[in-house]
PDB file of C-alpha atoms in Angstrom:
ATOM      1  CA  UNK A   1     287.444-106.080  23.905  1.00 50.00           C
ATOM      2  CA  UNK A   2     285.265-103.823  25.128  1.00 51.00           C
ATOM      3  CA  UNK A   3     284.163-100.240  24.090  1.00 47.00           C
ATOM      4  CA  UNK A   4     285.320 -98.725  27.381  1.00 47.00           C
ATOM      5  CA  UNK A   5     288.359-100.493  26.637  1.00 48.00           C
ATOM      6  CA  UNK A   6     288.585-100.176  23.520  1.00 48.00           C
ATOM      7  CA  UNK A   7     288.767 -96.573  24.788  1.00 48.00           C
ATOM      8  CA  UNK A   8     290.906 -96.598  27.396  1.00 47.00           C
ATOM      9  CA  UNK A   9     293.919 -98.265  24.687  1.00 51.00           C
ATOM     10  CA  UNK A  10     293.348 -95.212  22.073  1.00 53.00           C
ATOM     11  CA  UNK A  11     293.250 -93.074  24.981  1.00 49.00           C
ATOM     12  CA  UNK A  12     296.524 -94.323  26.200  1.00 49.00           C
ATOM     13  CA  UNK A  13     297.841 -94.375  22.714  1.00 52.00           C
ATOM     14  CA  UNK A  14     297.138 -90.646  21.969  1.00 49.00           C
ATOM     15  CA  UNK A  15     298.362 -89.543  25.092  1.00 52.00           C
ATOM     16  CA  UNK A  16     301.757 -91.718  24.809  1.00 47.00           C
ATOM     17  CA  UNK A  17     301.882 -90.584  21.286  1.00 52.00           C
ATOM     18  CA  UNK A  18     301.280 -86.734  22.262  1.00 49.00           C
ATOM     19  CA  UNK A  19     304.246 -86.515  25.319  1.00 49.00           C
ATOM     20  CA  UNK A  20     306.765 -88.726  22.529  1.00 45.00           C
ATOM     21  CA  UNK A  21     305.595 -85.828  19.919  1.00 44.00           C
ATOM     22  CA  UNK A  22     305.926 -82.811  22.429  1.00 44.00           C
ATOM     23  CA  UNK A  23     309.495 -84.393  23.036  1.00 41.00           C
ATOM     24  CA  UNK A  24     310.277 -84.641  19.378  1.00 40.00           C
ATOM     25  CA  UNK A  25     309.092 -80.933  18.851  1.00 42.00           C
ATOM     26  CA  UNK A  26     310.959 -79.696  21.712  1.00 43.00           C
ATOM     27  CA  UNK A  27     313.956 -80.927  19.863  1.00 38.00           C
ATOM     28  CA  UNK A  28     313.274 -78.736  16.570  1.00 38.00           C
ATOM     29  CA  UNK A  29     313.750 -75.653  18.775  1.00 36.00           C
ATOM     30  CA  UNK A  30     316.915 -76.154  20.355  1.00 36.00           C
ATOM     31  CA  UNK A  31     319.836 -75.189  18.516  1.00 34.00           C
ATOM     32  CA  UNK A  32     322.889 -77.916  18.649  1.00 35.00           C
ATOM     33  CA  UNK A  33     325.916 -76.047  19.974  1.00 35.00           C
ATOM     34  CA  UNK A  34     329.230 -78.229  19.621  1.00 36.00           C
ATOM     35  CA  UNK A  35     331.926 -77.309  22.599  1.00 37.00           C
ATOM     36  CA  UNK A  36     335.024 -79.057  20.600  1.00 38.00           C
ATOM     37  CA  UNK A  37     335.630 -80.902  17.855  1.00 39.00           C
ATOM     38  CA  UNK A  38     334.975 -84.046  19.123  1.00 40.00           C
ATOM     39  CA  UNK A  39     331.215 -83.712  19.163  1.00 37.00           C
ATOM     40  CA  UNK A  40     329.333 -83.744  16.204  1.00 36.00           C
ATOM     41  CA  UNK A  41     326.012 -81.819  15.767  1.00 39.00           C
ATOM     42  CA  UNK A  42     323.042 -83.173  14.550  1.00 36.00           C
ATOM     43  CA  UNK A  43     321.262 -81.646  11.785  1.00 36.00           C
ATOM     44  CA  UNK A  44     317.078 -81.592  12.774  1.00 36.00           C
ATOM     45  CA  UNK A  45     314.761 -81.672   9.700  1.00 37.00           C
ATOM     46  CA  UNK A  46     311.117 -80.552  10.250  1.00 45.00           C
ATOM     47  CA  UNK A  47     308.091 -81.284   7.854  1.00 48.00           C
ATOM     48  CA  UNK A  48     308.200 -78.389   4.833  1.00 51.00           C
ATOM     49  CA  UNK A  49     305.144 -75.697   5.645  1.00 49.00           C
ATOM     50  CA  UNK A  50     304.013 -76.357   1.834  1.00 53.00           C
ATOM     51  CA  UNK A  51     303.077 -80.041   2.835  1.00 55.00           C
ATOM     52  CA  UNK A  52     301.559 -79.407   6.095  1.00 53.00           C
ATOM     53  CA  UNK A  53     299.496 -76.718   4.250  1.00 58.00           C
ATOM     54  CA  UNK A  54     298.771 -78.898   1.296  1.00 60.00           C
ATOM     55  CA  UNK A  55     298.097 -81.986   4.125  1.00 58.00           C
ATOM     56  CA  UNK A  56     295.512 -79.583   5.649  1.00 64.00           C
ATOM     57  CA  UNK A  57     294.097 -78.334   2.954  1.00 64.00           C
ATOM     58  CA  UNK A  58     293.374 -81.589   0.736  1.00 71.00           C
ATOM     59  CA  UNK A  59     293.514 -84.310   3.428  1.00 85.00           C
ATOM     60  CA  UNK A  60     291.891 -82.822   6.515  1.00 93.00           C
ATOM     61  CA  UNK A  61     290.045 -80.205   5.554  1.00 94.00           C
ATOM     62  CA  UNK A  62     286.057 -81.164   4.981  1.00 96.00           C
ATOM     63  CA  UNK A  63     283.022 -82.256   6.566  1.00 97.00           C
ATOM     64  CA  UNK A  64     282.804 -85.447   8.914  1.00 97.00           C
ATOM     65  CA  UNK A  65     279.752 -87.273  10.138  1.00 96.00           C
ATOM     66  CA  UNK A  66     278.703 -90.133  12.490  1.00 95.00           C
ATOM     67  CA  UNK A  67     277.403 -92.732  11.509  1.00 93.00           C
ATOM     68  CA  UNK A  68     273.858 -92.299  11.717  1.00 90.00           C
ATOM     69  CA  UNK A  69     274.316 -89.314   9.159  1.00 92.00           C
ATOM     70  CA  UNK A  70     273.041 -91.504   6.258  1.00 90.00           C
ATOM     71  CA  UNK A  71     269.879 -92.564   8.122  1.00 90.00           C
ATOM     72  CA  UNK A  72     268.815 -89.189   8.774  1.00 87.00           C
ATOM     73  CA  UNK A  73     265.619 -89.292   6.520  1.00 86.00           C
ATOM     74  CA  UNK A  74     264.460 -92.040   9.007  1.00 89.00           C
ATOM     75  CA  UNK A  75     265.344 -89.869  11.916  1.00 83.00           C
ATOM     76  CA  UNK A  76     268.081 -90.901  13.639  1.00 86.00           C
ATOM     77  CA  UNK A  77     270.360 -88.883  15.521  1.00 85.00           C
ATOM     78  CA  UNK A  78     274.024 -87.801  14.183  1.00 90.00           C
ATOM     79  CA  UNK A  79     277.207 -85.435  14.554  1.00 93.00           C
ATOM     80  CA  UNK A  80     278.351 -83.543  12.074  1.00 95.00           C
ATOM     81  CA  UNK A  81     282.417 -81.882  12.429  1.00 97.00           C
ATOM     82  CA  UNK A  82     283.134 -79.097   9.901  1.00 97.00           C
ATOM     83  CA  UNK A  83     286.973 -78.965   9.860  1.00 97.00           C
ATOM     84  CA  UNK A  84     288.607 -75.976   7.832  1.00 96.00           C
ATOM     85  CA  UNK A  85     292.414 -74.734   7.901  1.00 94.00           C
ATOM     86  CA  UNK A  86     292.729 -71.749   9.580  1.00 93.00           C
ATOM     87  CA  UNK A  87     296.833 -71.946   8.817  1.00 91.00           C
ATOM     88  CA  UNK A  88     299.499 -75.050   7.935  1.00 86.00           C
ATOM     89  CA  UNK A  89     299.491 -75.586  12.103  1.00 93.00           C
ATOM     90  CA  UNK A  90     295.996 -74.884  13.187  1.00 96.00           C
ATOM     91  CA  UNK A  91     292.392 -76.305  12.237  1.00 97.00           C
ATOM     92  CA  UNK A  92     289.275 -74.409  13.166  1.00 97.00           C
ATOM     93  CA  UNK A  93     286.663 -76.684  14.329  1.00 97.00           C
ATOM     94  CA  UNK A  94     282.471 -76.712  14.541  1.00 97.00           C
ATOM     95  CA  UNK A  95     280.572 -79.816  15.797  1.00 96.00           C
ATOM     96  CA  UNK A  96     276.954 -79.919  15.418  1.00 93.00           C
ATOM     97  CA  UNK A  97     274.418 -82.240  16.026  1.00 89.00           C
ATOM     98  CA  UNK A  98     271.425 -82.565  14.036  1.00 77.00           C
ATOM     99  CA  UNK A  99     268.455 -79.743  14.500  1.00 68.00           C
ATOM    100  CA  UNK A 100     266.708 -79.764  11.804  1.00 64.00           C
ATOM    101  CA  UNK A 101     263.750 -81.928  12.880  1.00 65.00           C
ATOM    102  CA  UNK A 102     264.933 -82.425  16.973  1.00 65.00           C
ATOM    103  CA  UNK A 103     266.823 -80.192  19.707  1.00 71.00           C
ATOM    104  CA  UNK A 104     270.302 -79.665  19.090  1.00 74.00           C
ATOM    105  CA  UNK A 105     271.870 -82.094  21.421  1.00 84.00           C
ATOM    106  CA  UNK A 106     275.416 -81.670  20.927  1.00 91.00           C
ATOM    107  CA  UNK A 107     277.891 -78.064  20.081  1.00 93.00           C
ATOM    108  CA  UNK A 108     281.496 -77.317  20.297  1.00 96.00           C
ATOM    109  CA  UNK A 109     283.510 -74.437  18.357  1.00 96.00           C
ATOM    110  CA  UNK A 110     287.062 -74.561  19.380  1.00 96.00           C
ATOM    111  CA  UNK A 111     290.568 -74.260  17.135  1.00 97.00           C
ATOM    112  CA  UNK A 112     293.149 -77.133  17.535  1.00 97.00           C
ATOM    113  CA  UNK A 113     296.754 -76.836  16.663  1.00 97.00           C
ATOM    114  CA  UNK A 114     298.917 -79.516  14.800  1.00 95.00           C
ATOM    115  CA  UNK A 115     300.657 -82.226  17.249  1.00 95.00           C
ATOM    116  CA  UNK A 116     302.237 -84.546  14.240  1.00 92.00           C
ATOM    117  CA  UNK A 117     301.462 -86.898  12.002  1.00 91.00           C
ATOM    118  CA  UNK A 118     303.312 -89.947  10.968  1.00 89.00           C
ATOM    119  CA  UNK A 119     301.477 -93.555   8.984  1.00 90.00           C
ATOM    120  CA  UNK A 120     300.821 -95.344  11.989  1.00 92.00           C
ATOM    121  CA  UNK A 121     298.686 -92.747  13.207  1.00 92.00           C
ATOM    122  CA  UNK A 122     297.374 -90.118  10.158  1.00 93.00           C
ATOM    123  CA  UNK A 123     297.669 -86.344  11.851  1.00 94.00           C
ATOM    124  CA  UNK A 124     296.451 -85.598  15.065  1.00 96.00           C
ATOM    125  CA  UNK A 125     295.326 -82.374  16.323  1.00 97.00           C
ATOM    126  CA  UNK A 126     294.711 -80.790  20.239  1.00 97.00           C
ATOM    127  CA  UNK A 127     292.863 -78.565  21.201  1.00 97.00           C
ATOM    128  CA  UNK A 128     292.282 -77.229  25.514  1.00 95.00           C
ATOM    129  CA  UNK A 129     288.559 -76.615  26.266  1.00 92.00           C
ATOM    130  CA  UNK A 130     286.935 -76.734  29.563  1.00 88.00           C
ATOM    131  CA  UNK A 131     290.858 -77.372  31.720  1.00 90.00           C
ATOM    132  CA  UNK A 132     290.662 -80.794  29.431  1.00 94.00           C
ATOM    133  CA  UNK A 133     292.831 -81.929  26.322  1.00 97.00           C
ATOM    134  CA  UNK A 134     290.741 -82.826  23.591  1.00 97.00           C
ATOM    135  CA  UNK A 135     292.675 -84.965  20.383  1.00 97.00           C
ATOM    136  CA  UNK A 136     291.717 -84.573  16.954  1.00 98.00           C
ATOM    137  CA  UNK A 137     292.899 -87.631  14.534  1.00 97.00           C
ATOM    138  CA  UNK A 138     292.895 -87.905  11.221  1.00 97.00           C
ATOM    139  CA  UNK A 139     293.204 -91.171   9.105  1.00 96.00           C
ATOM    140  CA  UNK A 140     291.879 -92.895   5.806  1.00 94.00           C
ATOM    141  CA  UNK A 141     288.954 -90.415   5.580  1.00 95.00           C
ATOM    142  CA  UNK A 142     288.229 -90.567   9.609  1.00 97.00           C
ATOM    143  CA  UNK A 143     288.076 -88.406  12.177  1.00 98.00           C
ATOM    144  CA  UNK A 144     288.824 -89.793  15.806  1.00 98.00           C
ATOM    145  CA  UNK A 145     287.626 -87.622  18.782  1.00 97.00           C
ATOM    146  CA  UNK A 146     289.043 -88.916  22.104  1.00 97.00           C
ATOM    147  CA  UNK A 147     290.296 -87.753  25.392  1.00 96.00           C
ATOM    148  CA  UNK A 148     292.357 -88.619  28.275  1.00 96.00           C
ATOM    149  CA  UNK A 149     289.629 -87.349  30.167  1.00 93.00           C
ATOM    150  CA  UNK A 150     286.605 -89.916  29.954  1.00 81.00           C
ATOM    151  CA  UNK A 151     283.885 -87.195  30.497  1.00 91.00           C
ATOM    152  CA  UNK A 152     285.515 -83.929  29.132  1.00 92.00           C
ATOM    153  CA  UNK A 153     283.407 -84.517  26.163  1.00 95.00           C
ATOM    154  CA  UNK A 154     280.086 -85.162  27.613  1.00 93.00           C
ATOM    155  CA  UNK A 155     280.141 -81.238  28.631  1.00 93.00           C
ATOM    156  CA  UNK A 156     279.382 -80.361  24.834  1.00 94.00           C
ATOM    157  CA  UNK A 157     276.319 -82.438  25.005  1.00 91.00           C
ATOM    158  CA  UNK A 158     273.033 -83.047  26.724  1.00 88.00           C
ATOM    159  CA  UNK A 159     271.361 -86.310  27.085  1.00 83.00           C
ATOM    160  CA  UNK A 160     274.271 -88.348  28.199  1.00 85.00           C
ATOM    161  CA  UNK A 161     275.965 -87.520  24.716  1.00 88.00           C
ATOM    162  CA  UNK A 162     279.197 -87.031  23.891  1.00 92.00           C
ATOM    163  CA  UNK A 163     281.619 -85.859  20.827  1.00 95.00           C
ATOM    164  CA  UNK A 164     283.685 -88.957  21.407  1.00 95.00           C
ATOM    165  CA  UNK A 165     283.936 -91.255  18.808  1.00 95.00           C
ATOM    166  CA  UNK A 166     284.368 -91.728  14.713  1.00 97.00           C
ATOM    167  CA  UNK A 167     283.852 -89.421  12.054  1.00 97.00           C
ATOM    168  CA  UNK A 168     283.418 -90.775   8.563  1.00 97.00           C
ATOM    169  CA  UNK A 169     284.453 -87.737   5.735  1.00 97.00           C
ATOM    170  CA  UNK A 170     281.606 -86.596   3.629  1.00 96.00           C
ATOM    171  CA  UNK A 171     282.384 -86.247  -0.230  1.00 93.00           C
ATOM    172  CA  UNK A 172     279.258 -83.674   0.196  1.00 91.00           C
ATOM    173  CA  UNK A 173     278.795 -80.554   2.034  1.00 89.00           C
ATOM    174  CA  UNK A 174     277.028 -81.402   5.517  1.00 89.00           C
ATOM    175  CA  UNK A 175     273.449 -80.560   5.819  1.00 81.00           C
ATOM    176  CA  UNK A 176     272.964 -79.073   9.426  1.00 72.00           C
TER     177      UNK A 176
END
């Protein structure tokens, strides 16, 4: 398989995921009404604030890095993604890339709000920027940027860069 399409499926997955989630959600806001007593209401649980908080807090919240990160002594280029919880539904999000010895290539300060999370998928995150949907995932220590549109996140970037791709979580602070 490759990369592009590689792409295209996690594309396709996030976006199914998001409508099937945006579905689900809808649902938590309606308020069952029953007519007679023939119908039966169904009770709708949502996830307790004190987990999402505690989720976002422990889980999520930290510094990411591409790959290259560790071979930065030799020079190589790398992203860094600061992720903090700005509340138990919202993440506040800085991408740099590296400029301590080259140009700053890559930038992007945005907030993303929570979508869902379920262990298939770890939490995912959106966030709108430039009339494009950018998604946020979170799983075993990763962060996945992706979106539906291929060169949304090229705009954050010169060089032909972009913020798509995976994000390994630091057990140190980043060094920008």
């Amino acid at each position: 398989m490759t990369l592009s399409s590689h792409r295209f499926h996690s594309v396709a997955a996030l976006t199914l995921m998001a409508s099937a989630l945006a579905a689900v959600t809808g649902c938590h806001n309606v308020t069952p009404t029953v007519k007679n007593s023939a119908h039966s209401a169904v009770a709708v649980h949502s996830i307790p604030v004190d987990v999402i908080s505690d989720v976002m807090k422990d889980y999520i919240s930290g510094d990411y890095a591409s790959a290259d990160y560790d071979k930065r002594a030799q020079g190589y280029d790398w992203v860094g993604v600061m992720v903090r919880a700005e509340s138990d539904q919202q993440i506040d999000i800085k991408i740099r890339s590296r400029s301590d010895i080259k140009k700053q290539t890559c930038q992007f300060d945005g907030k993303a709000i929570l979508m869902g999370q379920d262990a298939a998928h770890g939490t995912i995150f959106q966030a709108q920027a430039n009339d494009s949907t950018i998604f946020f995932q979170f799983k075993d220590n990763m962060l996945m940027i992706d979106s539906p549109d291929t060169y949304a996140l090229n705009y954050f970037c010169s060089g032909g860069a972009s913020l798509a791709g995976e994000y390994q979580k630091l057990a140190e602070d980043l060094e920008i």
